[in-house]
Coordinates of C-alpha atoms and ligand atoms in Angstrom, one line a residue:
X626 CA 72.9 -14.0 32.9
X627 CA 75.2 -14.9 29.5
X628 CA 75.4 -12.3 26.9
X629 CA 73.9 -14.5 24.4
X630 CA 76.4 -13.4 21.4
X631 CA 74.9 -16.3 18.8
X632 CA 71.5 -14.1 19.5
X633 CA 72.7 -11.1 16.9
X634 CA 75.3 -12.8 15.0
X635 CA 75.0 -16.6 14.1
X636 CA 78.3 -16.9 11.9
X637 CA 80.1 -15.7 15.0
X638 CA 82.7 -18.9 15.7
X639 CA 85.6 -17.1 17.7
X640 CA 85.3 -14.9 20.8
X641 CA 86.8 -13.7 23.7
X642 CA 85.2 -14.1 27.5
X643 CA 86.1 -13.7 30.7
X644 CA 85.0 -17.0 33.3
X645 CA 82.5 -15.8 35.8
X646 CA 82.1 -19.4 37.5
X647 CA 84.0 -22.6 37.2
X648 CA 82.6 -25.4 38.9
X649 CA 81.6 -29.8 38.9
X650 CA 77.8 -30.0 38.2
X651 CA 76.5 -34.1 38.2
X652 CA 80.3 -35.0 37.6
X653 CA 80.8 -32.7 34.2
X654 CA 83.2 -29.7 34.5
X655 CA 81.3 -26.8 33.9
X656 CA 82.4 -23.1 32.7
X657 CA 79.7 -20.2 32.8
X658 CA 81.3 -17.3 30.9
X659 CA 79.9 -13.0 30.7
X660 CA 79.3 -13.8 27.0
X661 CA 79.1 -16.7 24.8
X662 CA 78.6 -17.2 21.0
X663 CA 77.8 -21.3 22.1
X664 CA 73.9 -22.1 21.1
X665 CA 72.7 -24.4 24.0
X666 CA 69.8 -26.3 22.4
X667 CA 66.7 -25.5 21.9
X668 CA 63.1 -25.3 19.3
X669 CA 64.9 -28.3 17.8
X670 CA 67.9 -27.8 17.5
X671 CA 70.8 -29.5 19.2
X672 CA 73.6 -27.9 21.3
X673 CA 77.0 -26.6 19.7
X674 CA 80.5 -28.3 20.3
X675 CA 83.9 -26.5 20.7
X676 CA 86.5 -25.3 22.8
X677 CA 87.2 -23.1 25.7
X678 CA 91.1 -22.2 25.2
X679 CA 92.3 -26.1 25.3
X680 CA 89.4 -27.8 26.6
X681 CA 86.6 -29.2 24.3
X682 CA 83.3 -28.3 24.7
X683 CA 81.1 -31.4 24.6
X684 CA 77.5 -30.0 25.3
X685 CA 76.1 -26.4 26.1
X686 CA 72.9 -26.2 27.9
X687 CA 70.5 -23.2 29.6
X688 CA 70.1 -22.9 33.4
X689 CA 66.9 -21.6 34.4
X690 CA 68.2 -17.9 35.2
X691 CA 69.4 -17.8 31.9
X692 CA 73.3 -18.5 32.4
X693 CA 74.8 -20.9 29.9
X694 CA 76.6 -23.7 31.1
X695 CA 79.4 -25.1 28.6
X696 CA 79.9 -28.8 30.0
X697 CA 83.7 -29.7 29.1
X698 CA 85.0 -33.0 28.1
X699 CA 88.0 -32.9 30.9
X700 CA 87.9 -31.9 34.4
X701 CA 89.8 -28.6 33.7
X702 CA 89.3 -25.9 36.2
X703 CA 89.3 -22.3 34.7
X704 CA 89.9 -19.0 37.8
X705 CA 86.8 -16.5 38.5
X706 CA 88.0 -13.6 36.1
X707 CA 90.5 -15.5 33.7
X708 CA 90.0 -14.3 30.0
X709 CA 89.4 -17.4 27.7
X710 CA 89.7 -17.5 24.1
X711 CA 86.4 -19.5 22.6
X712 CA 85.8 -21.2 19.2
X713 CA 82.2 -22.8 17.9
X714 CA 82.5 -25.5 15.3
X715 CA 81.6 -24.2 12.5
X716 CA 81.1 -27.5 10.2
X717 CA 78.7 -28.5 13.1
X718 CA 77.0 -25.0 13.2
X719 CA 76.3 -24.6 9.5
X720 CA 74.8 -27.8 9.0
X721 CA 72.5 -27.1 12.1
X722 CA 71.6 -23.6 10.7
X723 CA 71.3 -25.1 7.3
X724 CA 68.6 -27.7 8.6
X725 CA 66.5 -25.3 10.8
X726 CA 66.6 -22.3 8.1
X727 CA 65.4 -24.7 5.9
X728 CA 62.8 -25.9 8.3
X729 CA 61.6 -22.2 8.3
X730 CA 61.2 -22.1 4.5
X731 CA 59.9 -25.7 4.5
X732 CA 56.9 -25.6 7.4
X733 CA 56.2 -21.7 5.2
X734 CA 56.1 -23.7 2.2
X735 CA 53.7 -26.2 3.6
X736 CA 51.3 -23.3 5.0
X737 CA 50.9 -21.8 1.7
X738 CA 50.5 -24.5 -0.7
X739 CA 48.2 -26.6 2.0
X740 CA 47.6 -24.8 4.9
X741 CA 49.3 -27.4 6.6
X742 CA 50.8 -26.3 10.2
X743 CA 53.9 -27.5 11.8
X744 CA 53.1 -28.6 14.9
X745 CA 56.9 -30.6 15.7
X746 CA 60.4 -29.8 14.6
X747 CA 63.5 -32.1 15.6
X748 CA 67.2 -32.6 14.2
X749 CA 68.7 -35.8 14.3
X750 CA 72.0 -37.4 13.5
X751 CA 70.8 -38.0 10.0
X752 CA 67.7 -36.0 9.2
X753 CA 65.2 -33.6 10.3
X754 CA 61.8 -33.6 10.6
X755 CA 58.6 -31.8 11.1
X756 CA 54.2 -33.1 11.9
X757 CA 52.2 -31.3 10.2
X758 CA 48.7 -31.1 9.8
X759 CA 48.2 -32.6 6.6
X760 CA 46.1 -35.6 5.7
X761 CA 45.1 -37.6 2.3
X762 CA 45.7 -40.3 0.2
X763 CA 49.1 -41.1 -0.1
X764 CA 49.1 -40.1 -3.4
X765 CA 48.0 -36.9 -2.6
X766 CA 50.4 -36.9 -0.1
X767 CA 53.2 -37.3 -2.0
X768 CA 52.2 -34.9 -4.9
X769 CA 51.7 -31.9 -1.6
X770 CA 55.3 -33.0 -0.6
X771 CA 57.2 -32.7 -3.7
X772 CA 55.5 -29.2 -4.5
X773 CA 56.5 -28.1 -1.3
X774 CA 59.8 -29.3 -2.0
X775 CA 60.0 -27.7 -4.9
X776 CA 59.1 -24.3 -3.6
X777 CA 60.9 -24.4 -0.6
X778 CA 64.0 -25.0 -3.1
X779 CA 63.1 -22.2 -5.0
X780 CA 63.1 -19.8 -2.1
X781 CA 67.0 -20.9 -1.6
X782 CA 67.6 -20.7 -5.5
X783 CA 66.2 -16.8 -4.6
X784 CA 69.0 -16.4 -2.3
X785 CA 66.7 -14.0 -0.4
X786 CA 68.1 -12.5 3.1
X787 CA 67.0 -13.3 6.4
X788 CA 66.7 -10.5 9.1
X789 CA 66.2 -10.9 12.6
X790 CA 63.7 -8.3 14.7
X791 CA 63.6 -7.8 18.0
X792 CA 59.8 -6.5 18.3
X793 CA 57.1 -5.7 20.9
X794 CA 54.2 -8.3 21.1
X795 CA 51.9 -5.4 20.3
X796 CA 54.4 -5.0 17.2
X797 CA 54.3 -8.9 16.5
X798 CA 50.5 -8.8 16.4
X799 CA 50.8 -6.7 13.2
X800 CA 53.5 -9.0 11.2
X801 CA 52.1 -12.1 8.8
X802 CA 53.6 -14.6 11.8
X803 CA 53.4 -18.5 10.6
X804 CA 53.0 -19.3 14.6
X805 CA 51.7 -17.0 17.4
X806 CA 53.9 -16.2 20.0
X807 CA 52.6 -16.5 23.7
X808 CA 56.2 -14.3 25.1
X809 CA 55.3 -11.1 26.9
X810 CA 58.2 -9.6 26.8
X811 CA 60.3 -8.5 23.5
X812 CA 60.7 -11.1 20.9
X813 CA 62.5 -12.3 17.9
X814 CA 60.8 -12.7 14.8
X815 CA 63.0 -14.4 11.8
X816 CA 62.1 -12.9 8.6
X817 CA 62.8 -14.4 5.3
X818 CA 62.5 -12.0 2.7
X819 CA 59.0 -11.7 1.4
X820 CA 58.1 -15.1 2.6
X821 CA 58.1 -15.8 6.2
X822 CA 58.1 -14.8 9.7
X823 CA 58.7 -16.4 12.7
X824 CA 59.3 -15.9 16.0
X825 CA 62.3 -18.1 16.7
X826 CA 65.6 -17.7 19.0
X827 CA 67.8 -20.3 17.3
X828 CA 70.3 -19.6 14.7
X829 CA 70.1 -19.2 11.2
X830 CA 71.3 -19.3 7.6
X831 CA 72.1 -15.5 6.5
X832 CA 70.9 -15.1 3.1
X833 CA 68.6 -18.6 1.8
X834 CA 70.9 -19.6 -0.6
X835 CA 73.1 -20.5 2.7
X836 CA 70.8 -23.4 3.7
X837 CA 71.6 -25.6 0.1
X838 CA 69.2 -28.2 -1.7
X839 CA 66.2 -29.1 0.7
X840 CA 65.1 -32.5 0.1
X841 CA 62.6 -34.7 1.4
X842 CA 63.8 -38.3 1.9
X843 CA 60.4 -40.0 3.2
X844 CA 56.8 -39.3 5.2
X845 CA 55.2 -41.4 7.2
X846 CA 51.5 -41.1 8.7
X847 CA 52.5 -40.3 12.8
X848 CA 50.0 -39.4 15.6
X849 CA 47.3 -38.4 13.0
X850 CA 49.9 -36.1 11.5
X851 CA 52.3 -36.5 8.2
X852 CA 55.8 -36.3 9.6
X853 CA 58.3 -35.5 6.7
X854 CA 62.1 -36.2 6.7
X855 CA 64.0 -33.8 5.0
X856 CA 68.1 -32.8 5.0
X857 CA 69.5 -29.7 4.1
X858 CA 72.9 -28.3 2.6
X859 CA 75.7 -30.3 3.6
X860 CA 73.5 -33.3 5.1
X861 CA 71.7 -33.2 1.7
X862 CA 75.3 -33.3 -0.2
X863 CA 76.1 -36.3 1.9
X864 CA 72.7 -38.2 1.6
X865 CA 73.1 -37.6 -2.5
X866 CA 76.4 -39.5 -2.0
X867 CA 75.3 -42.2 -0.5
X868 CA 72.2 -42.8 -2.4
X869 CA 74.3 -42.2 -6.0
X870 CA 76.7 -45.1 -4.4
X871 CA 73.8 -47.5 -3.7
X872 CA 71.7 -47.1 -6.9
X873 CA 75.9 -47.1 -8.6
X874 CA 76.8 -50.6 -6.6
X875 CA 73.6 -52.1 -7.6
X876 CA 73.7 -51.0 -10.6
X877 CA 76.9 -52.2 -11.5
X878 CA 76.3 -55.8 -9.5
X879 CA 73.8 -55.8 -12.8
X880 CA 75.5 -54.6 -15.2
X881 CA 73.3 -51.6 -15.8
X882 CA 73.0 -47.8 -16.0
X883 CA 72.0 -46.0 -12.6
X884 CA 68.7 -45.3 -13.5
X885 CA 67.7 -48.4 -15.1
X886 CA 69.3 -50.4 -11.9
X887 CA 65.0 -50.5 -10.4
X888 CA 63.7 -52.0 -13.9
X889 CA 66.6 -54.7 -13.4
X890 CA 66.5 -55.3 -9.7
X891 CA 62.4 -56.0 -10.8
X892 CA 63.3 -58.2 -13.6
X893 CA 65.5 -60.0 -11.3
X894 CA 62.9 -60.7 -8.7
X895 CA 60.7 -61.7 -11.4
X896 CA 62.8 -64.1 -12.8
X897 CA 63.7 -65.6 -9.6
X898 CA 59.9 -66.1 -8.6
X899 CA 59.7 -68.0 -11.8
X900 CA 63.1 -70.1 -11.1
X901 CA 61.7 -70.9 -7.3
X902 CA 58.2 -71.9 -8.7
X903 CA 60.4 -74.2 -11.3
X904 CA 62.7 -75.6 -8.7
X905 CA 60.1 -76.5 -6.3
X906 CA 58.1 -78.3 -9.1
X907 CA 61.7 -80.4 -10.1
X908 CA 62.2 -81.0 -6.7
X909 CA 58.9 -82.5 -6.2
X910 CA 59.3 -85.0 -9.4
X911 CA 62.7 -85.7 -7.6
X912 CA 61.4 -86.8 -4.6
X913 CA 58.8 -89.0 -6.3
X914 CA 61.3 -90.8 -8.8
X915 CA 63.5 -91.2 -6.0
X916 CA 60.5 -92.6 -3.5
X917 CA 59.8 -95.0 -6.0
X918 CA 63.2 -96.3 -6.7
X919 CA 63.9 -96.9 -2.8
X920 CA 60.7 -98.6 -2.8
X921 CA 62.0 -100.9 -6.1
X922 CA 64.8 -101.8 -4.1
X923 CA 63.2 -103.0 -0.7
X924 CA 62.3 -106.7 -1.4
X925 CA 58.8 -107.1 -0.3
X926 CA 58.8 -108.9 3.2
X927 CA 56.1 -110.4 5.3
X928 CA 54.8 -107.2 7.1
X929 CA 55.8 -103.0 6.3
X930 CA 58.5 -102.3 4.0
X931 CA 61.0 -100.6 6.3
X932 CA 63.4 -97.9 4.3
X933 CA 66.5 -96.5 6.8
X934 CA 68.3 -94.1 4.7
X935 CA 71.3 -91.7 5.9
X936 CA 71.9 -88.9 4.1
X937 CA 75.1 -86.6 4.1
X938 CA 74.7 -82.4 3.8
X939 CA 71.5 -82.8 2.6
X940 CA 68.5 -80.5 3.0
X941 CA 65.8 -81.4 5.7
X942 CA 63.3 -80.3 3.7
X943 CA 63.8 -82.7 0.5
X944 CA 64.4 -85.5 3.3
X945 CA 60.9 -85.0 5.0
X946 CA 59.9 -84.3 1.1
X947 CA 61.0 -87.6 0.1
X948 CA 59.3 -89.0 3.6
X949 CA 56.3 -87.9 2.8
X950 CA 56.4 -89.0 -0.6
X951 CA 57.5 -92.5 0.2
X952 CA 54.5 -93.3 3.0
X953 CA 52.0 -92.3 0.3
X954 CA 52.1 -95.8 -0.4
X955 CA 50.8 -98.9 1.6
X956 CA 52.4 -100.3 4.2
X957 CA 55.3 -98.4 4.3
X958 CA 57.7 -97.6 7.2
X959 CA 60.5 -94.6 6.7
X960 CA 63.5 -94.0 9.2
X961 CA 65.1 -90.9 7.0
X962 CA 68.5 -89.2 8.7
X963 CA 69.8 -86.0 7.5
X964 CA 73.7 -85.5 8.9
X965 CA 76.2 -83.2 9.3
X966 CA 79.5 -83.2 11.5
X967 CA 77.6 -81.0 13.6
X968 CA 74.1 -82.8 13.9
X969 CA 71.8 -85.2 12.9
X970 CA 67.9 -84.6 12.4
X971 CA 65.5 -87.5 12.0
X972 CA 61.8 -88.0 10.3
X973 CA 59.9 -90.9 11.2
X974 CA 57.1 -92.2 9.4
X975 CA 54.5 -94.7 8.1
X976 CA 51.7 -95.1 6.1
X977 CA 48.1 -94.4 6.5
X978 CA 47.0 -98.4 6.6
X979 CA 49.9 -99.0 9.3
X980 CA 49.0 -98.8 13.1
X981 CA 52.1 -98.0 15.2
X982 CA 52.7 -94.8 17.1
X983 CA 56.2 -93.5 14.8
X984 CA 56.5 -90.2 17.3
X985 CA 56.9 -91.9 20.6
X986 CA 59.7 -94.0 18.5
X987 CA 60.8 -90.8 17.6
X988 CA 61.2 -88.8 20.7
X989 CA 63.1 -91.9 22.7
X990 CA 65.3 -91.9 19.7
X991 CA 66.3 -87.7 19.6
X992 CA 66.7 -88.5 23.9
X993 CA 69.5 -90.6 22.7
X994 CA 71.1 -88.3 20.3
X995 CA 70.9 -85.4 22.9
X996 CA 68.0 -83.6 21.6
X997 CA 64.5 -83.0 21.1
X998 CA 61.7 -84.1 18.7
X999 CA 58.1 -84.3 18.1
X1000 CA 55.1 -85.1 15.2
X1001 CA 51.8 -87.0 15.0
X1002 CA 51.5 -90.9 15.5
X1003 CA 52.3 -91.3 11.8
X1004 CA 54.8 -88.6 11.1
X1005 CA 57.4 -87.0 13.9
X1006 CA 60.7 -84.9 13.3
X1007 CA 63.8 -83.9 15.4
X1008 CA 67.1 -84.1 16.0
X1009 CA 70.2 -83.6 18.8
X1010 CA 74.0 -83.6 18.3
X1011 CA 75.1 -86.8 19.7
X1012 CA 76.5 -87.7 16.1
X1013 CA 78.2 -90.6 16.9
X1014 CA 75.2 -92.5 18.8
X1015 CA 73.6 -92.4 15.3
X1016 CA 74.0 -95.9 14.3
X1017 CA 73.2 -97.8 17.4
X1018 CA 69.9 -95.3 17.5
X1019 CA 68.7 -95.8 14.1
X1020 CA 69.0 -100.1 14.4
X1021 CA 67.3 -99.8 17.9
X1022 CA 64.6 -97.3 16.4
X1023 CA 64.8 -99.9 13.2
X1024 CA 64.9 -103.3 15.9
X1025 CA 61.4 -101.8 18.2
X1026 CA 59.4 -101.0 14.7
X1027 CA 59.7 -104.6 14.0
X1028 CA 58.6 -105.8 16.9
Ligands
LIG1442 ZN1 64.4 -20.5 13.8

């Protein structure tokens, strides 16, 4: 078994050991030392990282007799009895013990102001967070959350201390604990001065001002439960910066203060609703002056008025627009082309009054031009990338609705 040095003292980064095994395990080099100060994982919180003389320590984990097992990033053997000099990273550590101290005081928080237990705790990446047992509108929600928030920030502003006990269960029984525990043997309980106790072997903050600002960044309704995100510390310094850069950028993309850069982005959204509605209505008169001016240039024949029309970069959309615009007349026959260097997409169609079948026109046409295609007897679209078979297609397509 590992002296578990991390147990008594979490701000413990450099020790010595002495290697008691050295061996492969699933293709990772693995060290097991007589002590360690190297957390392995566990109620939540990840593994630490860090170094065994020169070789880095990429993940620490438990074996089930209670020896820890530092995985190394190289296959670096160490000799039975060598003593190694050890070192925890500390940046990683602290924000670690920053984020499940503050869970501690955030899950207390939540138990006093709502009776709300925390039934899950995890660290990720980028944030934390707990379930708990707390329901309502999300109004309600929200106004719970941010007076937990508060609270739990004022218990760091306290800067109370945190002491560690090593207790009997009998002795347990009689402390206030937040969650039972079901260990027969001696346990840890993590108190925070005058405000909760826990039992809990993972490592924490020292005194609460350690852990920093806790701030919630979102909830979400999860398995009946409200699961809360939350960072602490130096994660909460580095979510500030990035949200003060957003709200900045779009800010200044507006030319706006911060905190009026909402009120704009809604004024802009507003605006541009307005400007779409305006645009579609202009496009529409568009396509009806233009329909009518392609009709005032066919000269009326014996039979349908055929319009063939090939346009260059220009949006499908206004094309079948225009399309539909022109067979709300009688007797009219469209063949409307939209090209670019790339491809070429098609809209046949006729009026209401005429009787041919424009889609099976349609589809023989977009065969040609390598593609695909397909509508209703009076109005069909597609396309294909045979560019340069456009011409001959269009007067063949142009020559059969003749017939
Ligand atoms: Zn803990």
């Amino acid at each position: 078994m590992t002296t578990k040095l991390y147990w008594h003292d979490s701000h413990m980064t450099q020790f010595s050991a002495q290697v008691v095994a050295c061996f492969v395990h699933h293709g990772d080099r693995v060290v097991v030392l007589d002590q360690s100060a190297f957390y392995p994982g566990g109620g939540g919180q990840p593994h630490d990282t860090g170094a065994i003389n020169a070789a880095r320590v990429l993940a620490v984990s438990l074996a089930d007799h209670g020896c820890l097992l530092h995985h190394l990033e190289d296959d670096v053997p160490f000799k039975v009895g060598e003593a190694v000099a050890c070192e925890v990273d500390w940046p990683r550590r602290l924000e670690m013990l920053q984020q499940h101290t503050g869970q501690h005081i955030l899950s207390q928080a939540f138990w006093q102001l709502c009776g709300a237990e925390t039934r899950g705790f995890r660290i990720f990446e980028q944030v934390a967070e707990i379930d708990l047992t707390l329901d309502g509108s999300p109004d309600a929600l929200t106004a719970a959350i941010e007076r937990a928030e508060e609270l739990a920030n004022a218990v760091v502003f306290d800067d109370r201390v945190v002491r560690l006990h090593t207790v009997t269960p009998a002795a347990a029984a009689q402390l206030p604990l937040r969650k039972e525990s079901f260990s027969a043997e001696c346990i840890r309980v993590v108190e925070i001065a005058d405000f909760d106790w826990s039992p809990c072997g993972g490592t924490h903050a020292q005194h609460t001002g350690e852990v920093g600002l806790i701030a919630v960044r979102g909830w979400e309704r999860a398995k009946r439960m409200t699961r809360v995100q939350f960072v602490c510390g130096t994660r909460a310094l580095r979510d500030y910066r990035t949200a003060n850069q957003t709200a900045t950028s779009v800010a200044c993309h507006l030319s706006v203060g911060r905190d009026e850069a909402s009120e704009a982005v809604l004024r802009l959204l507003e605006e541009q609703k307005k400007l779409a509605r305006r645009a579609r209505a202009l496009v529409e008169l568009a396509a009806q002056a233009e329909a009518q001016a392609l009709l005032d240039a066919t000269p009326v024949a014996h039979g349908p008025r055929m319009i063939v029309r090939i346009f260059e970069d220009r949006d499908f959309d206004d094309v079948k627009l225009l399309a539909h615009r022109l067979v709300a007349y009688h007797g009219v026959l469209v063949l409307l082309v939209a090209r670019t260097r790339e491809m070429v997409r098609l809209v046949f169609a006729r009026s209401a009054d005429l009787p041919m079948d424009v889609n099976r026109l349609l589809q023989v046409a977009c065969e040609k031009l390598g593609g695909r295609g397909g509508g209703k007897p009076d109005f069909a679209q597609g396309g294909g990338t045979r560019v340069a078979e456009l011409e001959r297609v269009i007067s063949d397509a142009a020559a059969s609705f003749t017939v």
